[in-house]
């Protein structure tokens, strides 16, 4: 076979050699060597670099030769030009040999090379392809990093592993696992593939928890060593990414180590399907080791041409099976298509008028004197043009629509998800780059808008290793068989939450019951043992307990552990199973209603101001009314009584005196409104005082506590201390640690004056227990933090997630409440409905009303004064002529005042047509003197004022 291809190649060479020799003899170093000036060449050399003695290599050789034959016999492609393929055996995993082999192939002036088989070789010879500008078309080197800009002449004619790894990440995410173990051959293919898997998992918030690399082609012993490490890890989801030849061996060793049992998940990359396809029909032996494994196969849609190719394949392989069968794998199909892609590209290349030419690389040519003869390899001058034509190919091949996207990947990459069952395989769904996992063939999805929503991701039922259909949990407790060491705070006080049962290694209490109920809800057994933490003298610090998880002393912590910021930085917490914010407790006095309770609604100030206003309004109404209204007349003593009686009877809206003047009614109206409000406020306040039990405490909540200077108690070892200092800003010197509830009780009873504490700050859950037997204290103010208690686990612990779900379930079905009531319901002394003393109503709430009322009085008085003045100047001088010569101001004022008194009487008596025996009313000497002295008159003038009339 090798000989034959050499002969084919020489056909071209014979025509080339004379020209080459001529050029060399002329001493021209790098002149263009033109193959054929006039027309399209009769043949084009392509190389095939593969390991033909591997099963994949055998398939590829058959497929490529069949394709070349089909292309050459099809006049519609490449016309009369024939493809000539030179085969070159590739030594896998031997980089240096591969380089030599590639150079040998390129010395035959190939325009493109199909191959190599492995990604490792591809990395090496891509450098040569770059240098000589010969496109390298590979369908089996699937390492995603080969698509990098570093290798512009590497062209992949199958799907990149980037998509396969995305598919695996989607699978892991679909089944709800968070961590996987990567087992791979430590070469470019394995390492870069797993690197991509790590990236894709990270995008889905999953990760590779353990990487287990192996020597490529590792022996059974080496594989065993690695797999034993894998078995010790926490995760049970294993992704296997190796080569076709060697991967099944890993699975065989795994089977022998018992790692194909219930609980394990194996996801194998497409090496396994390739193996199964080549070996088909499968024997019982072939599938025995891999029951329940999930694997992927590059998806090739069903089509007429594919069916044609499958039947053609049977004819091709008849008699060619050396050892074993040659089933058709996807590599065979992609190999066949690759030749067609190249033919189409060359067709376009020639149709565009391009020619094939080679020239010396000046640097390599400079080495010609050496024994290496590297000058024999030449640069393909039009390599870039050919590469461009390849990327522009748009054809329908056996593998479906063949076209490149702008980033150099084939369009619509998709995989079949295969589950190995019995002696065969079962397709459980598809993965496509377009819409993820589905049970519908991808080509049917391309017509719909892409939908990657999780509701749309579907697969059929999987039969897992161990023959179960139940989805494996995906992880186990590490260090098989060892019990989880669960730290439990050794509480001294409030042992209802957690306490050790004397003489046993058992624990009881609210927190323990919640934990046990939650663990019971898990679908798997959790082996654990409780270990007490603390010195037994005082309550241990829960922060320290959580810190010991990070130190590896405990595997978890269960107890009354408040979820605080500091602690969540160290460990993962479950959902809180009880809410517990901080509250302030202070001693309270019960104020029983006493004989003087009726006075309590108003503050003394309020009482005083109210009383003053009653008198004031009475006086104002009297001033406004008494000239017109008989009710307000009479002897001064009677008038005084009337004023008092009138004003206080308004309190009950029971005043009998009529108001006749507009101003008087105005003032009274406003006043009655004020009285209405004061009345109802008083009633409401008094009702609440008399009917609700009152507690009184000088501390009203955390605010009044912050502002005071008195000592505050807290539970020793609790996070309260840090919280009060850092968040609330309470001075450290004010904080007093309390060891036991008894100590707290004593300190609270003593009070701050006698060296005790003014208040005690702790979590509500403890306080409820504390108060259940202590009636002299009460929670004052609001809960000022919102915390909860949870169980602590190491970071990323899957058990924390499952327990959270279990706790929510407990909360929803009411069990959590029942456990709470069992341990913590002691409301004997929690005086329900009792509340802290209501504040007395003070002036602040009413001054607006009083202001309005006061203003109304002043306004009314001013208007009254103004009206009277006007009347005086209109009528006064005529009717009451003062004695002549006595025109001084004082006498005028006197006259005016008497006018005020008399004029109205006259008017009134006239209007009422009723005789009133009237005794002239004079201003008192005191009033008179004060007025005159105010006005600056001499004291002597007061002598001239008439003495007050006797009544
Ligand atoms: C590629 O070929 C398909 C038919 O096979 C055609 O519908 C499509 O337009 C072609 N694309 C380009 C860019 O020529
Ligand atoms: C694969 O899907 C991503 C986004 O869903 C898209 O950006 C990318 O172009 C697709 N690649 C191919 C080759 O279709
Ligand atoms: C995606 O599929 C789900 C379930 O099939 C459907 O509920 C949802 O509406 C779809 N979303 C879009 C954008 O089509």
Tab-separated table of N, CA and C and ligand atoms in Angstrom, residues 394-396 401 403, ligand 1:
chain	number	residue	atom	x	y	z
A	394	UNK	N	-19.423	24.958	1.536
A	394	UNK	CA	-20.825	24.855	1.966
A	394	UNK	C	-21.411	23.682	1.221
A	395	UNK	N	-21.408	22.527	1.842
A	395	UNK	CA	-21.865	21.336	1.125
A	395	UNK	C	-22.703	20.451	2.047
A	396	UNK	N	-23.383	19.509	1.455
A	396	UNK	CA	-24.098	18.520	2.254
A	396	UNK	C	-23.341	17.213	2.130
A	401	UNK	N	-25.163	18.865	6.936
A	401	UNK	CA	-24.750	20.159	6.383
A	401	UNK	C	-23.352	20.502	6.884
A	403	UNK	N	-20.417	23.102	7.048
A	403	UNK	CA	-20.157	24.521	6.870
A	403	UNK	C	-19.457	25.007	8.122
B	1	LIG	C1	-25.180	26.791	1.834
B	1	LIG	O1	-25.931	25.763	1.210
B	1	LIG	C2	-27.315	25.751	1.567
B	1	LIG	C3	-27.958	24.604	0.859
B	1	LIG	O2	-27.203	23.480	0.962
B	1	LIG	C4	-27.940	27.085	1.150
B	1	LIG	O3	-29.300	27.127	1.580
B	1	LIG	C5	-27.185	28.228	1.812
B	1	LIG	O4	-27.694	29.471	1.357
B	1	LIG	C6	-25.717	28.141	1.464
B	1	LIG	N1	-25.007	29.180	2.191
B	1	LIG	C7	-24.140	30.021	1.612
B	1	LIG	C8	-23.496	31.034	2.515
B	1	LIG	O5	-23.897	29.964	0.453
